[in-house]
Amino acid sequence: MRFTGTIEAKTDAKGRVFLPSAFRKALADTDGRLVLKPDVFEPCLVVYPFAVWEAEVTTLRSRLNRWNAHEAMVLRQFMADVEVFELDANGRFLIPRRYLHAAAIDHAVTFIGLDDRIEIWGGRQGETPFMPRDAFGAALEQLMTPPSETP
């Protein structure tokens, strides 16, 4: 399953939002459970299909020593602020108030398909989750040029 594209939407007065139909179609072969959590690096939310979330947790746990206090704290923080949910019969889900505040979501939201997960951004004016076009082009050029062709 791959999520791609950018889709604008709005929350209702209770904080519910429709998961865009293109993303719901990509979830057709899953068990329906989803995970919502704040992003680690950016002021947005991330929706994971449950199987993707489980793989993330397994990878993280395999790299941590439970008997190291710092690493135990990393795992605790990663796992603590997570909501497991399913879409209602209409394809909606509730974004908890604490998440609405964390991502500065008023009513307008932007869904961004990001391969095996979906980001949800609030309608912050002047703030964008994308880099300038020239920086994006330079980054892709560097990433996609085979090492043998690098000057």
Short mmCIF file of N, CA and C in Angstrom, two decimals:
data_model
loop_
_atom_site.label_atom_id
_atom_site.label_comp_id
_atom_site.label_asym_id
_atom_site.label_seq_id
_atom_site.Cartn_x
_atom_site.Cartn_y
_atom_site.Cartn_z
N MET A 1 0.85 -1.17 0.00
CA MET A 1 0.00 0.00 0.00
C MET A 1 0.89 1.24 0.00
N ARG A 2 0.53 2.17 -0.84
CA ARG A 2 1.26 3.44 -0.90
C ARG A 2 0.24 4.58 -0.92
N PHE A 3 0.52 5.54 -0.08
CA PHE A 3 -0.32 6.74 -0.06
C PHE A 3 0.44 7.84 -0.79
N THR A 4 -0.21 8.47 -1.74
CA THR A 4 0.40 9.58 -2.47
C THR A 4 -0.62 10.70 -2.64
N GLY A 5 -0.12 11.90 -2.82
CA GLY A 5 -0.99 13.03 -3.11
C GLY A 5 -1.20 13.93 -1.91
N THR A 6 -1.78 15.09 -2.21
CA THR A 6 -2.10 16.10 -1.21
C THR A 6 -3.58 16.43 -1.34
N ILE A 7 -4.32 16.32 -0.25
CA ILE A 7 -5.76 16.51 -0.28
C ILE A 7 -6.17 17.44 0.85
N GLU A 8 -6.93 18.48 0.51
CA GLU A 8 -7.44 19.44 1.49
C GLU A 8 -8.76 18.94 2.06
N ALA A 9 -8.99 19.19 3.34
CA ALA A 9 -10.25 18.79 3.99
C ALA A 9 -10.54 19.75 5.14
N LYS A 10 -11.66 19.52 5.81
CA LYS A 10 -12.03 20.33 6.97
C LYS A 10 -12.54 19.41 8.08
N THR A 11 -12.25 19.81 9.31
CA THR A 11 -12.80 19.10 10.46
C THR A 11 -14.17 19.67 10.77
N ASP A 12 -15.00 18.89 11.44
CA ASP A 12 -16.28 19.43 11.89
C ASP A 12 -16.10 20.02 13.29
N ALA A 13 -17.17 20.48 13.90
CA ALA A 13 -17.09 21.14 15.21
C ALA A 13 -16.57 20.23 16.31
N LYS A 14 -16.71 18.91 16.15
CA LYS A 14 -16.24 17.96 17.15
C LYS A 14 -14.80 17.51 16.90
N GLY A 15 -14.20 17.93 15.79
CA GLY A 15 -12.84 17.51 15.46
C GLY A 15 -12.79 16.26 14.60
N ARG A 16 -13.95 15.88 14.03
CA ARG A 16 -13.97 14.72 13.13
C ARG A 16 -13.61 15.18 11.72
N VAL A 17 -12.98 14.25 10.98
CA VAL A 17 -12.59 14.55 9.61
C VAL A 17 -12.75 13.29 8.78
N PHE A 18 -13.11 13.46 7.51
CA PHE A 18 -13.18 12.33 6.59
C PHE A 18 -11.77 11.99 6.12
N LEU A 19 -11.40 10.72 6.21
CA LEU A 19 -10.16 10.29 5.58
C LEU A 19 -10.44 10.28 4.08
N PRO A 20 -9.62 10.96 3.29
CA PRO A 20 -9.91 11.03 1.85
C PRO A 20 -10.11 9.66 1.23
N SER A 21 -11.06 9.58 0.28
CA SER A 21 -11.43 8.30 -0.32
C SER A 21 -10.25 7.60 -0.99
N ALA A 22 -9.33 8.34 -1.58
CA ALA A 22 -8.16 7.71 -2.21
C ALA A 22 -7.35 6.95 -1.16
N PHE A 23 -7.26 7.49 0.04
CA PHE A 23 -6.51 6.83 1.10
C PHE A 23 -7.31 5.66 1.67
N ARG A 24 -8.63 5.81 1.76
CA ARG A 24 -9.46 4.71 2.25
C ARG A 24 -9.36 3.51 1.30
N LYS A 25 -9.32 3.77 0.00
CA LYS A 25 -9.18 2.68 -0.97
C LYS A 25 -7.86 1.94 -0.77
N ALA A 26 -6.79 2.67 -0.47
CA ALA A 26 -5.49 2.04 -0.25
C ALA A 26 -5.50 1.17 1.00
N LEU A 27 -6.43 1.42 1.91
CA LEU A 27 -6.53 0.65 3.16
C LEU A 27 -7.45 -0.56 3.04
N ALA A 28 -8.00 -0.80 1.86
CA ALA A 28 -9.01 -1.85 1.68
C ALA A 28 -8.54 -3.23 2.14
N ASP A 29 -7.26 -3.53 1.98
CA ASP A 29 -6.76 -4.87 2.33
C ASP A 29 -6.18 -4.95 3.74
N THR A 30 -6.47 -3.97 4.59
CA THR A 30 -5.96 -3.98 5.96
C THR A 30 -7.07 -4.38 6.92
N ASP A 31 -6.72 -4.52 8.18
CA ASP A 31 -7.73 -4.91 9.18
C ASP A 31 -8.57 -3.72 9.66
N GLY A 32 -8.31 -2.52 9.15
CA GLY A 32 -9.11 -1.35 9.49
C GLY A 32 -8.60 -0.54 10.66
N ARG A 33 -7.67 -1.10 11.43
CA ARG A 33 -7.13 -0.34 12.56
C ARG A 33 -6.06 0.62 12.06
N LEU A 34 -6.09 1.81 12.64
CA LEU A 34 -5.13 2.85 12.30
C LEU A 34 -4.54 3.41 13.59
N VAL A 35 -3.38 4.03 13.47
CA VAL A 35 -2.72 4.64 14.61
C VAL A 35 -2.49 6.11 14.28
N LEU A 36 -2.80 6.98 15.23
CA LEU A 36 -2.60 8.42 15.08
C LEU A 36 -1.65 8.89 16.17
N LYS A 37 -0.65 9.67 15.78
CA LYS A 37 0.27 10.23 16.78
C LYS A 37 0.89 11.49 16.21
N PRO A 38 1.38 12.37 17.08
CA PRO A 38 2.12 13.55 16.60
C PRO A 38 3.43 13.10 15.96
N ASP A 39 3.85 13.83 14.92
CA ASP A 39 5.12 13.54 14.28
C ASP A 39 6.26 13.84 15.24
N VAL A 40 7.37 13.15 15.07
CA VAL A 40 8.55 13.35 15.92
C VAL A 40 9.27 14.65 15.59
N PHE A 41 9.28 15.05 14.30
CA PHE A 41 10.09 16.19 13.87
C PHE A 41 9.29 17.44 13.51
N GLU A 42 8.09 17.28 13.01
CA GLU A 42 7.32 18.40 12.47
C GLU A 42 6.02 18.61 13.25
N PRO A 43 5.44 19.82 13.15
CA PRO A 43 4.18 20.09 13.85
C PRO A 43 2.98 19.56 13.06
N CYS A 44 2.94 18.25 12.87
CA CYS A 44 1.83 17.62 12.16
C CYS A 44 1.51 16.30 12.85
N LEU A 45 0.47 15.64 12.37
CA LEU A 45 0.06 14.34 12.88
C LEU A 45 0.37 13.28 11.83
N VAL A 46 0.54 12.05 12.28
CA VAL A 46 0.82 10.96 11.35
C VAL A 46 -0.18 9.84 11.60
N VAL A 47 -0.75 9.32 10.50
CA VAL A 47 -1.65 8.18 10.54
C VAL A 47 -0.91 6.99 9.93
N TYR A 48 -0.83 5.91 10.71
CA TYR A 48 -0.19 4.68 10.25
C TYR A 48 -1.24 3.58 10.15
N PRO A 49 -1.25 2.78 9.09
CA PRO A 49 -2.01 1.53 9.16
C PRO A 49 -1.41 0.71 10.30
N PHE A 50 -2.22 -0.06 11.01
CA PHE A 50 -1.74 -0.73 12.21
C PHE A 50 -0.53 -1.63 11.94
N ALA A 51 -0.52 -2.34 10.82
CA ALA A 51 0.61 -3.22 10.51
C ALA A 51 1.90 -2.43 10.31
N VAL A 52 1.80 -1.25 9.72
CA VAL A 52 2.99 -0.39 9.54
C VAL A 52 3.48 0.09 10.90
N TRP A 53 2.55 0.48 11.76
CA TRP A 53 2.90 0.92 13.11
C TRP A 53 3.62 -0.20 13.87
N GLU A 54 3.07 -1.41 13.80
CA GLU A 54 3.68 -2.54 14.48
C GLU A 54 5.11 -2.77 13.99
N ALA A 55 5.33 -2.64 12.69
CA ALA A 55 6.68 -2.80 12.14
C ALA A 55 7.63 -1.72 12.65
N GLU A 56 7.12 -0.47 12.76
CA GLU A 56 7.93 0.64 13.29
C GLU A 56 8.35 0.34 14.73
N VAL A 57 7.40 -0.09 15.53
CA VAL A 57 7.68 -0.38 16.94
C VAL A 57 8.68 -1.53 17.06
N THR A 58 8.49 -2.56 16.26
CA THR A 58 9.41 -3.71 16.28
C THR A 58 10.83 -3.27 15.92
N THR A 59 10.96 -2.44 14.90
CA THR A 59 12.28 -1.94 14.50
C THR A 59 12.90 -1.12 15.62
N LEU A 60 12.12 -0.22 16.21
CA LEU A 60 12.65 0.61 17.30
C LEU A 60 13.07 -0.25 18.48
N ARG A 61 12.22 -1.17 18.90
CA ARG A 61 12.55 -2.03 20.05
C ARG A 61 13.81 -2.85 19.81
N SER A 62 14.01 -3.27 18.57
CA SER A 62 15.20 -4.09 18.28
C SER A 62 16.49 -3.28 18.39
N ARG A 63 16.37 -1.98 18.36
CA ARG A 63 17.56 -1.12 18.44
C ARG A 63 17.78 -0.51 19.82
N LEU A 64 16.89 -0.81 20.74
CA LEU A 64 16.98 -0.22 22.08
C LEU A 64 17.35 -1.25 23.13
N ASN A 65 18.05 -0.77 24.14
CA ASN A 65 18.37 -1.57 25.32
C ASN A 65 17.40 -1.14 26.42
N ARG A 66 16.51 -2.00 26.83
CA ARG A 66 15.53 -1.65 27.87
C ARG A 66 16.18 -1.30 29.20
N TRP A 67 17.42 -1.70 29.40
CA TRP A 67 18.10 -1.43 30.66
C TRP A 67 18.95 -0.17 30.60
N ASN A 68 18.84 0.57 29.53
CA ASN A 68 19.50 1.86 29.41
C ASN A 68 18.41 2.91 29.66
N ALA A 69 18.59 3.73 30.68
CA ALA A 69 17.54 4.68 31.09
C ALA A 69 17.16 5.63 29.97
N HIS A 70 18.13 6.14 29.24
CA HIS A 70 17.85 7.07 28.14
C HIS A 70 17.03 6.38 27.04
N GLU A 71 17.43 5.18 26.66
CA GLU A 71 16.73 4.46 25.61
C GLU A 71 15.33 4.04 26.05
N ALA A 72 15.17 3.71 27.32
CA ALA A 72 13.85 3.39 27.86
C ALA A 72 12.94 4.61 27.77
N MET A 73 13.51 5.80 28.01
CA MET A 73 12.73 7.03 27.92
C MET A 73 12.32 7.32 26.48
N VAL A 74 13.21 7.04 25.53
CA VAL A 74 12.87 7.22 24.11
C VAL A 74 11.67 6.34 23.75
N LEU A 75 11.72 5.07 24.13
CA LEU A 75 10.61 4.16 23.84
C LEU A 75 9.33 4.64 24.52
N ARG A 76 9.42 5.04 25.77
CA ARG A 76 8.25 5.52 26.51
C ARG A 76 7.61 6.69 25.79
N GLN A 77 8.42 7.65 25.40
CA GLN A 77 7.88 8.85 24.75
C GLN A 77 7.29 8.51 23.39
N PHE A 78 7.93 7.62 22.66
CA PHE A 78 7.43 7.22 21.34
C PHE A 78 6.08 6.53 21.44
N MET A 79 5.90 5.71 22.47
CA MET A 79 4.68 4.92 22.62
C MET A 79 3.55 5.63 23.36
N ALA A 80 3.88 6.64 24.14
CA ALA A 80 2.90 7.22 25.06
C ALA A 80 1.76 7.96 24.39
N ASP A 81 2.05 8.75 23.39
CA ASP A 81 1.03 9.63 22.82
C ASP A 81 0.50 9.05 21.52
N VAL A 82 -0.20 7.92 21.62
CA VAL A 82 -0.68 7.18 20.46
C VAL A 82 -2.17 6.90 20.63
N GLU A 83 -2.93 7.04 19.57
CA GLU A 83 -4.35 6.69 19.57
C GLU A 83 -4.57 5.63 18.50
N VAL A 84 -5.12 4.48 18.88
CA VAL A 84 -5.52 3.46 17.92
C VAL A 84 -7.00 3.69 17.64
N PHE A 85 -7.38 3.69 16.36
CA PHE A 85 -8.77 3.98 16.01
C PHE A 85 -9.17 3.24 14.73
N GLU A 86 -10.46 3.26 14.46
CA GLU A 86 -11.01 2.77 13.20
C GLU A 86 -11.91 3.86 12.66
N LEU A 87 -12.07 3.89 11.36
CA LEU A 87 -12.97 4.85 10.74
C LEU A 87 -14.41 4.48 11.07
N ASP A 88 -15.28 5.48 11.19
CA ASP A 88 -16.69 5.18 11.42
C ASP A 88 -17.31 4.76 10.07
N ALA A 89 -18.60 4.47 10.07
CA ALA A 89 -19.29 3.99 8.87
C ALA A 89 -19.24 4.99 7.72
N ASN A 90 -19.00 6.26 8.03
CA ASN A 90 -18.94 7.29 7.00
C ASN A 90 -17.51 7.59 6.54
N GLY A 91 -16.53 6.89 7.12
CA GLY A 91 -15.14 7.14 6.73
C GLY A 91 -14.48 8.26 7.50
N ARG A 92 -15.08 8.61 8.66
CA ARG A 92 -14.54 9.70 9.48
C ARG A 92 -13.80 9.14 10.69
N PHE A 93 -12.97 10.01 11.27
CA PHE A 93 -12.34 9.70 12.56
C PHE A 93 -12.21 10.98 13.34
N LEU A 94 -12.10 10.83 14.65
CA LEU A 94 -12.00 11.97 15.56
C LEU A 94 -10.53 12.27 15.83
N ILE A 95 -10.15 13.52 15.66
CA ILE A 95 -8.82 13.96 16.06
C ILE A 95 -8.96 14.53 17.46
N PRO A 96 -8.34 13.90 18.46
CA PRO A 96 -8.47 14.40 19.83
C PRO A 96 -8.01 15.85 19.97
N ARG A 97 -8.62 16.56 20.88
CA ARG A 97 -8.32 17.99 21.08
C ARG A 97 -6.82 18.25 21.28
N ARG A 98 -6.15 17.41 22.06
CA ARG A 98 -4.72 17.66 22.30
C ARG A 98 -3.93 17.58 21.00
N TYR A 99 -4.38 16.74 20.07
CA TYR A 99 -3.71 16.65 18.77
C TYR A 99 -4.06 17.85 17.89
N LEU A 100 -5.30 18.30 17.98
CA LEU A 100 -5.69 19.50 17.22
C LEU A 100 -4.80 20.67 17.60
N HIS A 101 -4.55 20.82 18.90
CA HIS A 101 -3.69 21.91 19.39
C HIS A 101 -2.24 21.69 18.99
N ALA A 102 -1.75 20.47 19.11
CA ALA A 102 -0.35 20.18 18.79
C ALA A 102 -0.02 20.49 17.33
N ALA A 103 -0.97 20.26 16.44
CA ALA A 103 -0.73 20.49 15.01
C ALA A 103 -1.34 21.80 14.52
N ALA A 104 -1.82 22.63 15.45
CA ALA A 104 -2.44 23.92 15.11
C ALA A 104 -3.54 23.74 14.06
N ILE A 105 -4.39 22.75 14.29
CA ILE A 105 -5.50 22.50 13.38
C ILE A 105 -6.71 23.25 13.91
N ASP A 106 -7.25 24.13 13.08
CA ASP A 106 -8.47 24.84 13.41
C ASP A 106 -9.61 24.08 12.73
N HIS A 107 -9.81 24.32 11.47
CA HIS A 107 -10.79 23.54 10.71
C HIS A 107 -10.17 22.99 9.43
N ALA A 108 -9.28 23.75 8.82
CA ALA A 108 -8.67 23.30 7.57
C ALA A 108 -7.52 22.35 7.86
N VAL A 109 -7.49 21.24 7.14
CA VAL A 109 -6.39 20.28 7.25
C VAL A 109 -5.92 19.90 5.85
N THR A 110 -4.68 19.49 5.79
CA THR A 110 -4.12 18.97 4.55
C THR A 110 -3.58 17.58 4.83
N PHE A 111 -4.07 16.61 4.06
CA PHE A 111 -3.57 15.25 4.12
C PHE A 111 -2.48 15.10 3.07
N ILE A 112 -1.34 14.56 3.48
CA ILE A 112 -0.26 14.31 2.54
C ILE A 112 0.09 12.83 2.60
N GLY A 113 -0.08 12.14 1.47
CA GLY A 113 0.29 10.74 1.40
C GLY A 113 1.80 10.62 1.38
N LEU A 114 2.34 9.85 2.28
CA LEU A 114 3.79 9.75 2.44
C LEU A 114 4.20 8.27 2.47
N ASP A 115 4.01 7.60 1.34
CA ASP A 115 4.37 6.21 1.14
C ASP A 115 3.50 5.30 2.00
N ASP A 116 3.99 4.83 3.14
CA ASP A 116 3.23 3.89 3.96
C ASP A 116 2.50 4.55 5.13
N ARG A 117 2.46 5.89 5.12
CA ARG A 117 1.77 6.63 6.18
C ARG A 117 1.17 7.90 5.59
N ILE A 118 0.36 8.58 6.40
CA ILE A 118 -0.30 9.80 5.97
C ILE A 118 -0.02 10.89 7.00
N GLU A 119 0.41 12.05 6.53
CA GLU A 119 0.57 13.20 7.43
C GLU A 119 -0.68 14.06 7.37
N ILE A 120 -0.99 14.69 8.51
CA ILE A 120 -2.11 15.64 8.60
C ILE A 120 -1.54 16.95 9.10
N TRP A 121 -1.66 17.97 8.29
CA TRP A 121 -1.14 19.31 8.62
C TRP A 121 -2.30 20.27 8.85
N GLY A 122 -2.11 21.19 9.79
CA GLY A 122 -3.08 22.24 10.04
C GLY A 122 -2.91 23.34 9.00
N GLY A 123 -3.87 24.23 8.94
CA GLY A 123 -3.84 25.31 7.97
C GLY A 123 -3.05 26.51 8.45
N ARG A 124 -1.80 26.31 8.84
CA ARG A 124 -0.96 27.43 9.30
C ARG A 124 -0.57 28.30 8.12
N GLN A 125 -0.85 29.57 8.20
CA GLN A 125 -0.47 30.47 7.11
C GLN A 125 1.02 30.69 7.11
N GLY A 126 1.59 30.64 5.92
CA GLY A 126 3.01 30.91 5.78
C GLY A 126 3.91 29.75 6.12
N GLU A 127 3.36 28.66 6.68
CA GLU A 127 4.19 27.50 7.02
C GLU A 127 3.87 26.38 6.05
N THR A 128 4.89 25.79 5.49
CA THR A 128 4.68 24.73 4.53
C THR A 128 5.55 23.53 4.87
N PRO A 129 5.04 22.32 4.60
CA PRO A 129 5.83 21.13 4.87
C PRO A 129 6.82 20.80 3.76
N PHE A 130 6.90 21.67 2.76
CA PHE A 130 7.76 21.40 1.61
C PHE A 130 8.94 22.35 1.55
N MET A 131 10.04 21.89 0.94
CA MET A 131 11.22 22.73 0.76
C MET A 131 11.07 23.52 -0.54
N PRO A 132 11.82 24.61 -0.68
CA PRO A 132 11.76 25.37 -1.93
C PRO A 132 12.14 24.46 -3.12
N ARG A 133 11.56 24.76 -4.29
CA ARG A 133 11.75 23.92 -5.47
C ARG A 133 13.21 23.69 -5.83
N ASP A 134 14.02 24.74 -5.77
CA ASP A 134 15.43 24.58 -6.15
C ASP A 134 16.17 23.68 -5.15
N ALA A 135 15.86 23.81 -3.86
CA ALA A 135 16.49 22.96 -2.85
C ALA A 135 16.02 21.51 -3.02
N PHE A 136 14.75 21.33 -3.39
CA PHE A 136 14.22 19.99 -3.63
C PHE A 136 14.93 19.34 -4.82
N GLY A 137 15.08 20.09 -5.89
CA GLY A 137 15.78 19.57 -7.07
C GLY A 137 17.21 19.18 -6.75
N ALA A 138 17.91 20.03 -6.00
CA ALA A 138 19.31 19.74 -5.64
C ALA A 138 19.39 18.51 -4.74
N ALA A 139 18.45 18.38 -3.80
CA ALA A 139 18.46 17.23 -2.90
C ALA A 139 18.19 15.93 -3.67
N LEU A 140 17.23 15.96 -4.60
CA LEU A 140 16.95 14.78 -5.41
C LEU A 140 18.14 14.41 -6.29
N GLU A 141 18.76 15.43 -6.86
CA GLU A 141 19.94 15.16 -7.70
C GLU A 141 21.02 14.46 -6.89
N GLN A 142 21.28 14.94 -5.70
CA GLN A 142 22.30 14.33 -4.85
C GLN A 142 21.92 12.91 -4.43
N LEU A 143 20.66 12.72 -4.06
CA LEU A 143 20.21 11.41 -3.60
C LEU A 143 20.15 10.38 -4.73
N MET A 144 19.80 10.82 -5.92
CA MET A 144 19.56 9.89 -7.02
C MET A 144 20.78 9.65 -7.92
N THR A 145 21.84 10.43 -7.74
CA THR A 145 23.03 10.23 -8.54
C THR A 145 23.85 9.08 -7.94
N PRO A 146 24.12 8.05 -8.74
CA PRO A 146 24.91 6.94 -8.22
C PRO A 146 26.28 7.42 -7.76
N PRO A 147 26.83 6.81 -6.70
CA PRO A 147 28.13 7.25 -6.15
C PRO A 147 29.24 7.30 -7.20
N SER A 148 29.23 6.41 -8.18
CA SER A 148 30.29 6.40 -9.18
C SER A 148 30.22 7.61 -10.10
N GLU A 149 29.06 8.29 -10.15
CA GLU A 149 28.92 9.47 -11.02
C GLU A 149 29.10 10.77 -10.27
N THR A 150 29.32 10.71 -8.97
CA THR A 150 29.47 11.92 -8.17
C THR A 150 30.84 12.53 -8.48
N PRO A 151 30.86 13.87 -8.78
CA PRO A 151 32.15 14.51 -9.10
C PRO A 151 33.11 14.52 -7.94
#
